[in-house]
Amino acid sequence: MNAPPRPSVEVIPMLDLRAQFESIAPEIRAAVEEVLVSQKFALGPQGEALEEEIAAACGARYGIGLASGTEALELGLHACGVGLGDEVIVPAFTFIATGSAVSALGARPVFADIEPASFNLDPEEIEQRITPRTRAIVVVHLYGLAADMDPILEIAAKRGIPVIEDNAQSFGATYRGRKTGSMGRLGCLSFYPSKNLGAYGDAGMIVTSDEKLAARMRSLRNHGQTGQYVSTERGWNSRLDELQAAVLRVKLRHLADWTAKRQAHARQYDSLLRDVPGIVPPRVPPGREHVYYLYTLRVEGRAGGYTRPTDKGNEIRSDVVQQRLRARGVDSMVYYPVPLHLQPLYASLGGKPGDLRVSERAAREVLSIPLFPEMTPEQVQRVAEAVRDAAKA
Ligand SMILES: Cc1ncc(COP(=O)(O)O)c(C=O)c1O
């Protein structure tokens, strides 16, 4: 006789894209069908409409649709004059693409530390790193929260250095009434599927209000062509896919609603996790609207985080709390366990543990827990209870 099936605990994932798709499937199917009928697949009317819609949503004049957020950074940095032997100041605590886009141009990322509360670039870390070779500053708005832009823009303006916003994670966030992506020379967006506005494949965009720069980047994304089959400089093949643009336009119509739901879940987490010893919920400085791409806790050492050295001598966090959450049917992720100055990729730059202590501590302590619009208040409650138990177990 077969044993009766064991009751399975529902695992709460970090993100449920299937639930999102089910809520918009007829609209998506219609939009995809329209592209299939049009038989235009790259740089067509869907992409042009999306560029206008995204630029308007960011408070910028122009959008340049691209194939990914990484290429948005590469192209944007290149258009701002970054090239061989230049230096670009980059926060150490970010996704690797922020640094590797600089390296792809033959320039050198100069890593700077972050603020402990916001996990974003510390303005006080910038000035001491500026040299005659500094060609740009890349600011990342991490996890859905804007960096402290005013002091950064002031330092950059004083030195005549362009600021590029890596807005891959924070489309829609605000800083003192301004949208992320619209404050620097240009802003780079990623529409990677897991993003708050995610495509069904790779896609990206640059937004800017600089007309000349926009025209140049339009040419750069398509082999540097300025006329039909006439190239004036070496460019990229980074054209925005029409199917992705059509999907993104459907999703954009729902984004405000999804963001409000993310924010409501975040408020529920905030109140449930406020008093848990060793757990620090995200803090939002006054004047900023957080769009909660991720809900990231700081799990302080005594709540169970520990580190283990790798063969390279760096430390990689292996988190007890994460294992306990998994045992309770709750997914979680560490974004990001290795700061850029300690990445094997950048060993030749000579970064050592202890160089950027705030980033290194963040890498050991951060833990993101499930947050997506389709979550129910009961699921939020279940995750919060699991965190509470895991932190004290
Ligand atoms: C901070 C940051 N920068 C850059 C990127 C690169 O974007 P993409 O994956 O679209 O190339 C991402 C996302 O993946 C990111 O999170």
mmCIF file of C-alpha atoms and ligand atoms in Angstrom:
data_model
loop_
_atom_site.group_PDB
_atom_site.id
_atom_site.type_symbol
_atom_site.label_atom_id
_atom_site.label_comp_id
_atom_site.label_asym_id
_atom_site.label_seq_id
_atom_site.Cartn_x
_atom_site.Cartn_y
_atom_site.Cartn_z
ATOM 1 C CA MET A 1 0.000 0.000 0.000
ATOM 2 C CA ASN A 2 1.271 3.439 -0.855
ATOM 3 C CA ALA A 3 1.957 5.752 2.058
ATOM 4 C CA PRO A 4 -0.394 8.738 2.174
ATOM 5 C CA PRO A 5 1.233 11.889 0.805
ATOM 6 C CA ARG A 6 2.942 13.914 3.522
ATOM 7 C CA PRO A 7 1.398 17.353 4.042
ATOM 8 C CA SER A 8 3.782 19.740 2.349
ATOM 9 C CA VAL A 9 4.578 23.106 3.869
ATOM 10 C CA GLU A 10 4.049 25.855 1.341
ATOM 11 C CA VAL A 11 7.452 27.396 0.666
ATOM 12 C CA ILE A 12 7.241 31.161 0.492
ATOM 13 C CA PRO A 13 9.522 32.191 -2.373
ATOM 14 C CA MET A 14 11.466 35.443 -2.724
ATOM 15 C CA LEU A 15 9.341 36.324 -5.723
ATOM 16 C CA ASP A 16 6.394 34.711 -7.528
ATOM 17 C CA LEU A 17 6.472 35.703 -11.182
ATOM 18 C CA ARG A 18 3.926 33.036 -12.087
ATOM 19 C CA ALA A 19 1.327 34.680 -9.825
ATOM 20 C CA GLN A 20 2.096 38.017 -11.454
ATOM 21 C CA PHE A 21 1.737 36.535 -14.930
ATOM 22 C CA GLU A 22 -1.592 34.924 -14.058
ATOM 23 C CA SER A 23 -2.935 38.327 -12.975
ATOM 24 C CA ILE A 24 -2.109 39.947 -16.336
ATOM 25 C CA ALA A 25 -2.016 37.033 -18.781
ATOM 26 C CA PRO A 26 -4.715 38.257 -21.227
ATOM 27 C CA GLU A 27 -3.051 41.688 -21.541
ATOM 28 C CA ILE A 28 0.381 40.115 -22.058
ATOM 29 C CA ARG A 29 -0.911 37.693 -24.667
ATOM 30 C CA ALA A 30 -2.586 40.523 -26.580
ATOM 31 C CA ALA A 31 0.570 42.656 -26.473
ATOM 32 C CA VAL A 32 2.783 39.779 -27.666
ATOM 33 C CA GLU A 33 0.290 38.957 -30.416
ATOM 34 C CA GLU A 34 0.452 42.572 -31.626
ATOM 35 C CA VAL A 35 4.232 42.334 -32.003
ATOM 36 C CA LEU A 36 3.997 38.974 -33.765
ATOM 37 C CA VAL A 37 1.499 40.393 -36.237
ATOM 38 C CA SER A 38 3.671 43.478 -36.793
ATOM 39 C CA GLN A 39 6.786 41.332 -37.419
ATOM 40 C CA LYS A 40 8.934 44.187 -36.085
ATOM 41 C CA PHE A 41 11.317 42.799 -33.494
ATOM 42 C CA ALA A 42 14.017 45.366 -32.723
ATOM 43 C CA LEU A 43 13.856 49.160 -32.365
ATOM 44 C CA GLY A 44 10.226 49.534 -33.384
ATOM 45 C CA PRO A 45 7.086 51.304 -32.227
ATOM 46 C CA GLN A 46 6.753 49.387 -28.931
ATOM 47 C CA GLY A 47 10.272 50.364 -27.921
ATOM 48 C CA GLU A 48 9.738 53.995 -28.912
ATOM 49 C CA ALA A 49 6.533 54.193 -26.899
ATOM 50 C CA LEU A 50 8.230 52.540 -23.927
ATOM 51 C CA GLU A 51 11.115 55.022 -24.117
ATOM 52 C CA GLU A 52 8.672 57.909 -23.845
ATOM 53 C CA GLU A 53 6.699 56.310 -21.043
ATOM 54 C CA ILE A 54 9.768 55.415 -18.972
ATOM 55 C CA ALA A 55 11.436 58.803 -19.505
ATOM 56 C CA ALA A 56 8.231 60.547 -18.390
ATOM 57 C CA ALA A 57 7.938 58.259 -15.350
ATOM 58 C CA CYS A 58 11.544 59.146 -14.391
ATOM 59 C CA GLY A 59 11.122 62.861 -14.989
ATOM 60 C CA ALA A 60 13.726 62.812 -17.786
ATOM 61 C CA ARG A 61 13.360 64.014 -21.382
ATOM 62 C CA TYR A 62 14.742 61.018 -23.265
ATOM 63 C CA GLY A 63 14.800 57.245 -22.952
ATOM 64 C CA ILE A 64 17.182 55.055 -24.930
ATOM 65 C CA GLY A 65 16.015 51.440 -24.992
ATOM 66 C CA LEU A 66 18.794 48.857 -24.737
ATOM 67 C CA ALA A 67 19.373 45.140 -24.431
ATOM 68 C CA SER A 68 20.307 45.119 -20.703
ATOM 69 C CA GLY A 69 21.102 47.196 -17.662
ATOM 70 C CA THR A 70 24.755 46.194 -17.871
ATOM 71 C CA GLU A 71 24.980 47.645 -21.377
ATOM 72 C CA ALA A 72 23.178 50.758 -20.172
ATOM 73 C CA LEU A 73 26.066 51.271 -17.744
ATOM 74 C CA GLU A 74 28.735 50.513 -20.358
ATOM 75 C CA LEU A 75 27.230 52.731 -23.012
ATOM 76 C CA GLY A 76 26.431 55.518 -20.558
ATOM 77 C CA LEU A 77 29.945 55.533 -19.111
ATOM 78 C CA HIS A 78 31.461 55.472 -22.591
ATOM 79 C CA ALA A 79 29.241 58.366 -23.719
ATOM 80 C CA CYS A 80 30.405 60.351 -20.675
ATOM 81 C CA GLY A 81 33.987 59.959 -21.874
ATOM 82 C CA VAL A 82 35.175 57.032 -19.750
ATOM 83 C CA GLY A 83 37.862 54.991 -21.479
ATOM 84 C CA LEU A 84 41.219 53.288 -21.192
ATOM 85 C CA GLY A 85 43.155 54.154 -18.024
ATOM 86 C CA ASP A 86 40.426 56.322 -16.503
ATOM 87 C CA GLU A 87 39.131 55.919 -12.971
ATOM 88 C CA VAL A 88 35.487 55.687 -11.953
ATOM 89 C CA ILE A 89 34.329 55.839 -8.348
ATOM 90 C CA VAL A 90 31.896 52.998 -7.585
ATOM 91 C CA PRO A 91 30.375 51.774 -4.310
ATOM 92 C CA ALA A 92 31.886 48.461 -3.167
ATOM 93 C CA PHE A 93 28.538 47.077 -2.050
ATOM 94 C CA THR A 94 26.542 46.406 -5.219
ATOM 95 C CA PHE A 95 25.948 43.844 -7.954
ATOM 96 C CA ILE A 96 29.076 43.017 -9.950
ATOM 97 C CA ALA A 97 27.760 44.697 -13.131
ATOM 98 C CA THR A 98 28.304 48.161 -11.622
ATOM 99 C CA GLY A 99 32.033 47.468 -11.489
ATOM 100 C CA SER A 100 32.420 45.252 -14.537
ATOM 101 C CA ALA A 101 30.812 47.870 -16.807
ATOM 102 C CA VAL A 102 33.709 50.164 -15.865
ATOM 103 C CA SER A 103 36.252 47.412 -16.489
ATOM 104 C CA ALA A 104 34.695 46.582 -19.875
ATOM 105 C CA LEU A 105 35.799 50.031 -21.061
ATOM 106 C CA GLY A 106 39.387 49.501 -19.940
ATOM 107 C CA ALA A 107 38.859 51.884 -17.030
ATOM 108 C CA ARG A 108 39.510 51.141 -13.365
ATOM 109 C CA PRO A 109 36.761 51.018 -10.744
ATOM 110 C CA VAL A 110 37.823 52.788 -7.554
ATOM 111 C CA PHE A 111 35.744 51.309 -4.770
ATOM 112 C CA ALA A 112 34.248 53.482 -2.065
ATOM 113 C CA ASP A 113 32.451 52.519 1.127
ATOM 114 C CA ILE A 114 28.752 52.826 1.913
ATOM 115 C CA GLU A 115 26.602 54.286 4.688
ATOM 116 C CA PRO A 116 25.632 51.618 7.226
ATOM 117 C CA ALA A 117 21.934 52.542 7.417
ATOM 118 C CA SER A 118 21.046 52.927 3.731
ATOM 119 C CA PHE A 119 23.636 50.512 2.223
ATOM 120 C CA ASN A 120 24.294 53.226 -0.373
ATOM 121 C CA LEU A 121 27.419 55.167 -1.350
ATOM 122 C CA ASP A 122 28.686 57.361 1.494
ATOM 123 C CA PRO A 123 29.173 60.911 0.153
ATOM 124 C CA GLU A 124 32.080 61.398 2.567
ATOM 125 C CA GLU A 125 33.959 58.564 0.902
ATOM 126 C CA ILE A 126 34.071 60.223 -2.501
ATOM 127 C CA GLU A 127 36.269 63.297 -2.248
ATOM 128 C CA GLN A 128 39.373 61.476 -0.959
ATOM 129 C CA ARG A 129 39.195 59.113 -3.952
ATOM 130 C CA ILE A 130 39.070 61.772 -6.640
ATOM 131 C CA THR A 131 42.281 62.025 -8.682
ATOM 132 C CA PRO A 132 43.105 63.790 -11.964
ATOM 133 C CA ARG A 133 42.066 60.525 -13.690
ATOM 134 C CA THR A 134 38.575 60.361 -12.166
ATOM 135 C CA ARG A 135 36.200 60.525 -15.106
ATOM 136 C CA ALA A 136 32.850 59.629 -13.466
ATOM 137 C CA ILE A 137 31.080 58.673 -10.255
ATOM 138 C CA VAL A 138 28.561 55.836 -10.378
ATOM 139 C CA VAL A 139 25.896 56.006 -7.686
ATOM 140 C CA VAL A 140 23.820 52.886 -7.072
ATOM 141 C CA HIS A 141 20.328 53.161 -5.606
ATOM 142 C CA LEU A 142 20.369 49.778 -3.915
ATOM 143 C CA TYR A 143 17.387 47.607 -2.958
ATOM 144 C CA GLY A 144 14.805 50.247 -4.031
ATOM 145 C CA LEU A 145 16.127 53.166 -1.983
ATOM 146 C CA ALA A 146 17.773 56.329 -3.345
ATOM 147 C CA ALA A 147 21.329 57.208 -2.328
ATOM 148 C CA ASP A 148 21.970 60.552 -0.627
ATOM 149 C CA MET A 149 22.207 62.456 -3.907
ATOM 150 C CA ASP A 150 22.511 66.136 -2.904
ATOM 151 C CA PRO A 151 25.970 65.977 -1.293
ATOM 152 C CA ILE A 152 27.160 63.611 -4.044
ATOM 153 C CA LEU A 153 25.946 65.933 -6.810
ATOM 154 C CA GLU A 154 27.561 68.878 -5.033
ATOM 155 C CA ILE A 155 30.994 67.222 -4.804
ATOM 156 C CA ALA A 156 30.735 66.100 -8.442
ATOM 157 C CA ALA A 157 29.656 69.541 -9.696
ATOM 158 C CA LYS A 158 32.518 71.223 -7.818
ATOM 159 C CA ARG A 159 34.988 68.944 -9.616
ATOM 160 C CA GLY A 160 33.159 68.857 -12.963
ATOM 161 C CA ILE A 161 32.731 65.065 -12.818
ATOM 162 C CA PRO A 162 29.575 63.450 -14.250
ATOM 163 C CA VAL A 163 27.364 61.373 -11.978
ATOM 164 C CA ILE A 164 25.830 58.237 -13.449
ATOM 165 C CA GLU A 165 22.944 56.659 -11.592
ATOM 166 C CA ASP A 166 22.785 52.882 -11.541
ATOM 167 C CA ASN A 167 19.027 52.744 -11.120
ATOM 168 C CA ALA A 168 18.709 49.049 -11.942
ATOM 169 C CA GLN A 169 16.997 48.336 -8.633
ATOM 170 C CA SER A 170 15.055 51.498 -7.869
ATOM 171 C CA PHE A 171 12.920 52.602 -10.816
ATOM 172 C CA GLY A 172 10.156 54.781 -9.329
ATOM 173 C CA ALA A 173 11.954 55.660 -6.079
ATOM 174 C CA THR A 174 12.258 59.322 -5.098
ATOM 175 C CA TYR A 175 14.749 61.563 -3.346
ATOM 176 C CA ARG A 176 13.493 64.936 -2.084
ATOM 177 C CA GLY A 177 10.759 64.966 -4.712
ATOM 178 C CA ARG A 178 13.009 63.889 -7.611
ATOM 179 C CA LYS A 179 12.920 60.493 -9.291
ATOM 180 C CA THR A 180 15.946 58.243 -9.202
ATOM 181 C CA GLY A 181 17.622 58.182 -12.605
ATOM 182 C CA SER A 182 16.833 61.845 -13.309
ATOM 183 C CA MET A 183 19.346 63.535 -11.013
ATOM 184 C CA GLY A 184 22.701 62.706 -12.570
ATOM 185 C CA ARG A 185 23.933 63.110 -16.152
ATOM 186 C CA LEU A 186 22.091 59.905 -16.954
ATOM 187 C CA GLY A 187 20.312 57.013 -15.246
ATOM 188 C CA CYS A 188 20.617 53.321 -16.123
ATOM 189 C CA LEU A 189 17.715 50.916 -15.772
ATOM 190 C CA SER A 190 17.575 47.144 -15.869
ATOM 191 C CA PHE A 191 14.411 45.277 -16.793
ATOM 192 C CA TYR A 192 15.848 41.893 -15.831
ATOM 193 C CA PRO A 193 12.848 39.623 -15.093
ATOM 194 C CA SER A 194 13.122 39.842 -11.300
ATOM 195 C CA LYS A 195 13.121 43.647 -11.207
ATOM 196 C CA ASN A 196 10.050 45.593 -10.042
ATOM 197 C CA LEU A 197 9.459 46.278 -13.730
ATOM 198 C CA GLY A 198 10.782 43.092 -15.312
ATOM 199 C CA ALA A 199 10.726 41.868 -18.899
ATOM 200 C CA TYR A 200 10.474 38.251 -20.055
ATOM 201 C CA GLY A 201 14.155 38.238 -20.889
ATOM 202 C CA ASP A 202 16.889 40.869 -20.785
ATOM 203 C CA ALA A 203 16.243 44.552 -21.457
ATOM 204 C CA GLY A 204 17.470 47.905 -20.196
ATOM 205 C CA MET A 205 17.284 51.642 -20.748
ATOM 206 C CA ILE A 206 19.153 54.892 -20.214
ATOM 207 C CA VAL A 207 17.245 58.027 -19.291
ATOM 208 C CA THR A 208 18.697 61.507 -19.620
ATOM 209 C CA SER A 209 17.606 65.065 -20.276
ATOM 210 C CA ASP A 210 20.723 65.854 -22.318
ATOM 211 C CA GLU A 211 19.642 65.942 -25.965
ATOM 212 C CA LYS A 212 23.119 65.556 -27.502
ATOM 213 C CA LEU A 213 24.033 62.707 -25.207
ATOM 214 C CA ALA A 214 20.728 60.980 -26.011
ATOM 215 C CA ALA A 215 21.390 61.212 -29.754
ATOM 216 C CA ARG A 216 24.885 59.809 -29.321
ATOM 217 C CA MET A 217 23.680 56.893 -27.219
ATOM 218 C CA ARG A 218 20.960 56.095 -29.763
ATOM 219 C CA SER A 219 23.706 55.722 -32.321
ATOM 220 C CA LEU A 220 26.005 53.808 -29.948
ATOM 221 C CA ARG A 221 23.375 51.135 -29.251
ATOM 222 C CA ASN A 222 23.199 50.335 -32.953
ATOM 223 C CA HIS A 223 26.852 49.978 -34.019
ATOM 224 C CA GLY A 224 27.551 53.706 -33.882
ATOM 225 C CA GLN A 225 25.461 54.216 -36.999
ATOM 226 C CA THR A 226 24.407 57.758 -37.778
ATOM 227 C CA GLY A 227 22.955 56.962 -41.206
ATOM 228 C CA GLN A 228 21.825 53.793 -42.888
ATOM 229 C CA TYR A 229 24.856 51.480 -42.748
ATOM 230 C CA VAL A 230 27.130 54.415 -41.991
ATOM 231 C CA SER A 231 29.002 54.191 -38.694
ATOM 232 C CA THR A 232 30.860 57.142 -37.252
ATOM 233 C CA GLU A 233 32.250 55.278 -34.236
ATOM 234 C CA ARG A 234 32.475 51.782 -32.827
ATOM 235 C CA GLY A 235 29.282 51.019 -30.960
ATOM 236 C CA TRP A 236 27.385 48.094 -29.487
ATOM 237 C CA ASN A 237 24.615 45.813 -30.622
ATOM 238 C CA SER A 238 22.318 46.707 -27.745
ATOM 239 C CA ARG A 239 18.954 47.195 -29.385
ATOM 240 C CA LEU A 240 15.780 46.894 -27.336
ATOM 241 C CA ASP A 241 13.674 43.877 -28.293
ATOM 242 C CA GLU A 242 10.084 44.730 -29.326
ATOM 243 C CA LEU A 243 8.579 41.716 -27.540
ATOM 244 C CA GLN A 244 10.233 42.842 -24.312
ATOM 245 C CA ALA A 245 9.103 46.427 -24.840
ATOM 246 C CA ALA A 246 5.499 45.278 -25.368
ATOM 247 C CA VAL A 247 5.594 43.174 -22.178
ATOM 248 C CA LEU A 248 7.116 46.063 -20.234
ATOM 249 C CA ARG A 249 4.435 48.489 -21.436
ATOM 250 C CA VAL A 250 1.719 46.188 -20.102
ATOM 251 C CA LYS A 251 3.527 45.813 -16.787
ATOM 252 C CA LEU A 252 4.189 49.545 -16.491
ATOM 253 C CA ARG A 253 0.432 50.127 -16.298
ATOM 254 C CA HIS A 254 0.350 47.986 -13.137
ATOM 255 C CA LEU A 255 3.552 49.185 -11.540
ATOM 256 C CA ALA A 256 2.072 51.868 -9.249
ATOM 257 C CA ASP A 257 -0.349 49.314 -7.830
ATOM 258 C CA TRP A 258 2.400 46.712 -7.376
ATOM 259 C CA THR A 259 4.674 49.255 -5.691
ATOM 260 C CA ALA A 260 1.904 50.264 -3.275
ATOM 261 C CA LYS A 261 1.473 46.582 -2.381
ATOM 262 C CA ARG A 262 5.224 46.134 -1.850
ATOM 263 C CA GLN A 263 5.182 49.194 0.413
ATOM 264 C CA ALA A 264 2.204 47.874 2.406
ATOM 265 C CA HIS A 265 3.965 44.521 2.940
ATOM 266 C CA ALA A 266 7.115 46.387 3.992
ATOM 267 C CA ARG A 267 5.140 48.369 6.564
ATOM 268 C CA GLN A 268 3.709 45.127 7.924
ATOM 269 C CA TYR A 269 7.226 43.627 8.170
ATOM 270 C CA ASP A 270 8.484 46.835 9.820
ATOM 271 C CA SER A 271 5.936 46.586 12.578
ATOM 272 C CA LEU A 272 6.349 42.823 13.083
ATOM 273 C CA LEU A 273 10.152 42.907 13.115
ATOM 274 C CA ARG A 274 10.722 46.156 15.003
ATOM 275 C CA ASP A 275 11.632 44.608 18.331
ATOM 276 C CA VAL A 276 13.420 41.419 17.351
ATOM 277 C CA PRO A 277 16.833 41.348 19.031
ATOM 278 C CA GLY A 278 19.622 41.198 16.463
ATOM 279 C CA ILE A 279 17.348 41.987 13.504
ATOM 280 C CA VAL A 280 17.495 45.476 11.991
ATOM 281 C CA PRO A 281 14.719 46.180 9.457
ATOM 282 C CA PRO A 282 15.519 48.594 6.592
ATOM 283 C CA ARG A 283 15.482 52.277 7.476
ATOM 284 C CA VAL A 284 14.139 54.919 5.123
ATOM 285 C CA PRO A 285 15.667 58.370 5.623
ATOM 286 C CA PRO A 286 13.185 61.278 5.538
ATOM 287 C CA GLY A 287 12.441 62.666 2.077
ATOM 288 C CA ARG A 288 12.899 59.349 0.251
ATOM 289 C CA GLU A 289 10.329 56.928 -1.111
ATOM 290 C CA HIS A 290 11.504 53.320 -1.019
ATOM 291 C CA VAL A 291 10.097 51.017 -3.737
ATOM 292 C CA TYR A 292 11.251 47.803 -2.008
ATOM 293 C CA TYR A 293 12.840 45.891 -4.820
ATOM 294 C CA LEU A 294 14.145 43.951 -1.838
ATOM 295 C CA TYR A 295 13.295 43.938 1.832
ATOM 296 C CA THR A 296 16.714 43.526 3.367
ATOM 297 C CA LEU A 297 17.370 42.920 7.028
ATOM 298 C CA ARG A 298 20.607 43.365 8.814
ATOM 299 C CA VAL A 299 21.167 40.265 10.947
ATOM 300 C CA GLU A 300 23.625 41.362 13.574
ATOM 301 C CA GLY A 301 26.350 38.920 14.610
ATOM 302 C CA ARG A 302 24.701 37.749 17.795
ATOM 303 C CA ALA A 303 21.581 36.632 15.912
ATOM 304 C CA GLY A 304 23.538 33.914 14.211
ATOM 305 C CA GLY A 305 25.447 35.129 11.166
ATOM 306 C CA TYR A 306 28.895 33.640 10.896
ATOM 307 C CA THR A 307 31.608 33.836 8.326
ATOM 308 C CA ARG A 308 33.919 31.325 6.827
ATOM 309 C CA PRO A 309 37.136 32.117 5.034
ATOM 310 C CA THR A 310 37.451 31.071 1.405
ATOM 311 C CA ASP A 311 40.673 29.749 -0.084
ATOM 312 C CA LYS A 312 41.318 33.286 -1.337
ATOM 313 C CA GLY A 313 41.318 34.589 2.225
ATOM 314 C CA ASN A 314 38.090 36.562 1.780
ATOM 315 C CA GLU A 315 35.149 35.842 3.963
ATOM 316 C CA ILE A 316 31.891 34.511 2.620
ATOM 317 C CA ARG A 317 28.912 34.693 4.858
ATOM 318 C CA SER A 318 27.070 31.533 5.560
ATOM 319 C CA ASP A 319 24.060 32.434 7.546
ATOM 320 C CA VAL A 320 22.539 30.336 10.276
ATOM 321 C CA VAL A 321 19.375 32.403 10.182
ATOM 322 C CA GLN A 322 19.009 31.665 6.484
ATOM 323 C CA GLN A 323 19.258 27.930 7.132
ATOM 324 C CA ARG A 324 16.678 28.154 9.893
ATOM 325 C CA LEU A 325 14.310 30.064 7.632
ATOM 326 C CA ARG A 326 14.681 27.421 4.965
ATOM 327 C CA ALA A 327 13.767 24.762 7.527
ATOM 328 C CA ARG A 328 10.583 26.764 8.225
ATOM 329 C CA GLY A 329 9.659 26.953 4.545
ATOM 330 C CA VAL A 330 10.810 30.517 3.938
ATOM 331 C CA ASP A 331 13.192 31.497 1.158
ATOM 332 C CA SER A 332 15.821 34.186 1.680
ATOM 333 C CA MET A 333 18.863 35.478 -0.175
ATOM 334 C CA VAL A 334 22.065 37.345 0.541
ATOM 335 C CA TYR A 335 22.497 40.266 -1.840
ATOM 336 C CA TYR A 336 25.558 40.497 -1.903
ATOM 337 C CA PRO A 337 27.927 38.212 -0.016
ATOM 338 C CA VAL A 338 31.222 39.508 -1.477
ATOM 339 C CA PRO A 339 31.874 43.248 -1.835
ATOM 340 C CA LEU A 340 33.436 44.267 -5.124
ATOM 341 C CA HIS A 341 36.898 45.109 -3.742
ATOM 342 C CA LEU A 342 37.171 41.493 -2.505
ATOM 343 C CA GLN A 343 35.850 39.827 -5.659
ATOM 344 C CA PRO A 344 38.363 37.430 -7.227
ATOM 345 C CA LEU A 345 37.796 39.398 -10.454
ATOM 346 C CA TYR A 346 39.388 42.426 -8.796
ATOM 347 C CA ALA A 347 42.238 40.670 -6.953
ATOM 348 C CA SER A 348 44.725 42.484 -9.205
ATOM 349 C CA LEU A 349 43.515 45.822 -7.811
ATOM 350 C CA GLY A 350 44.900 44.812 -4.405
ATOM 351 C CA GLY A 351 41.759 45.142 -2.243
ATOM 352 C CA LYS A 352 42.112 43.480 1.184
ATOM 353 C CA PRO A 353 39.680 42.572 3.960
ATOM 354 C CA GLY A 354 39.471 45.573 6.277
ATOM 355 C CA ASP A 355 39.770 48.153 3.466
ATOM 356 C CA LEU A 356 36.048 49.003 3.306
ATOM 357 C CA ARG A 357 34.639 47.923 6.600
ATOM 358 C CA VAL A 358 31.050 49.078 6.250
ATOM 359 C CA SER A 359 30.632 47.197 2.970
ATOM 360 C CA GLU A 360 32.301 44.114 4.412
ATOM 361 C CA ARG A 361 30.066 44.147 7.462
ATOM 362 C CA ALA A 362 26.987 44.597 5.270
ATOM 363 C CA ALA A 363 28.060 41.622 3.148
ATOM 364 C CA ARG A 364 28.204 39.495 6.319
ATOM 365 C CA GLU A 365 24.951 40.727 7.809
ATOM 366 C CA VAL A 366 22.388 41.403 5.069
ATOM 367 C CA LEU A 367 19.561 38.991 4.446
ATOM 368 C CA SER A 368 16.668 39.675 2.068
ATOM 369 C CA ILE A 369 13.334 38.030 2.820
ATOM 370 C CA PRO A 370 10.371 37.417 0.474
ATOM 371 C CA LEU A 371 8.606 40.533 -0.778
ATOM 372 C CA PHE A 372 6.431 40.664 -3.868
ATOM 373 C CA PRO A 373 3.114 42.331 -4.634
ATOM 374 C CA GLU A 374 1.074 39.118 -4.740
ATOM 375 C CA MET A 375 2.014 38.099 -1.180
ATOM 376 C CA THR A 376 -0.841 37.892 1.286
ATOM 377 C CA PRO A 377 -0.732 39.519 4.741
ATOM 378 C CA GLU A 378 -0.796 35.964 6.152
ATOM 379 C CA GLN A 379 2.364 35.066 4.226
ATOM 380 C CA VAL A 380 4.067 38.247 5.467
ATOM 381 C CA GLN A 381 3.075 37.280 8.981
ATOM 382 C CA ARG A 382 4.423 33.737 8.494
ATOM 383 C CA VAL A 383 7.761 35.027 7.218
ATOM 384 C CA ALA A 384 8.036 37.509 10.084
ATOM 385 C CA GLU A 385 7.304 34.791 12.640
ATOM 386 C CA ALA A 386 9.912 32.552 11.047
ATOM 387 C CA VAL A 387 12.466 35.383 11.250
ATOM 388 C CA ARG A 388 11.596 35.977 14.876
ATOM 389 C CA ASP A 389 12.022 32.257 15.702
ATOM 390 C CA ALA A 390 15.196 31.907 13.636
ATOM 391 C CA ALA A 391 16.797 34.892 15.324
ATOM 392 C CA LYS A 392 16.298 33.522 18.798
ATOM 393 C CA ALA A 393 16.682 29.773 18.172
HETATM 394 C C1 LIG B 1 22.684 47.298 -9.219
HETATM 395 C C2 LIG B 1 22.637 46.637 -10.552
HETATM 396 N N1 LIG B 1 23.380 47.128 -11.562
HETATM 397 C C3 LIG B 1 23.363 46.590 -12.787
HETATM 398 C C4 LIG B 1 22.581 45.507 -13.076
HETATM 399 C C5 LIG B 1 22.672 44.894 -14.444
HETATM 400 O O1 LIG B 1 21.472 44.830 -15.111
HETATM 401 P P1 LIG B 1 21.213 43.655 -16.193
HETATM 402 O O2 LIG B 1 21.079 42.383 -15.440
HETATM 403 O O3 LIG B 1 19.923 44.088 -16.834
HETATM 404 O O4 LIG B 1 22.328 43.658 -17.137
HETATM 405 C C6 LIG B 1 21.772 44.955 -12.072
HETATM 406 C C7 LIG B 1 20.842 43.828 -12.281
HETATM 407 O O5 LIG B 1 20.910 42.780 -12.625
HETATM 408 C C8 LIG B 1 21.811 45.518 -10.766
HETATM 409 O O6 LIG B 1 21.080 45.010 -9.772
#
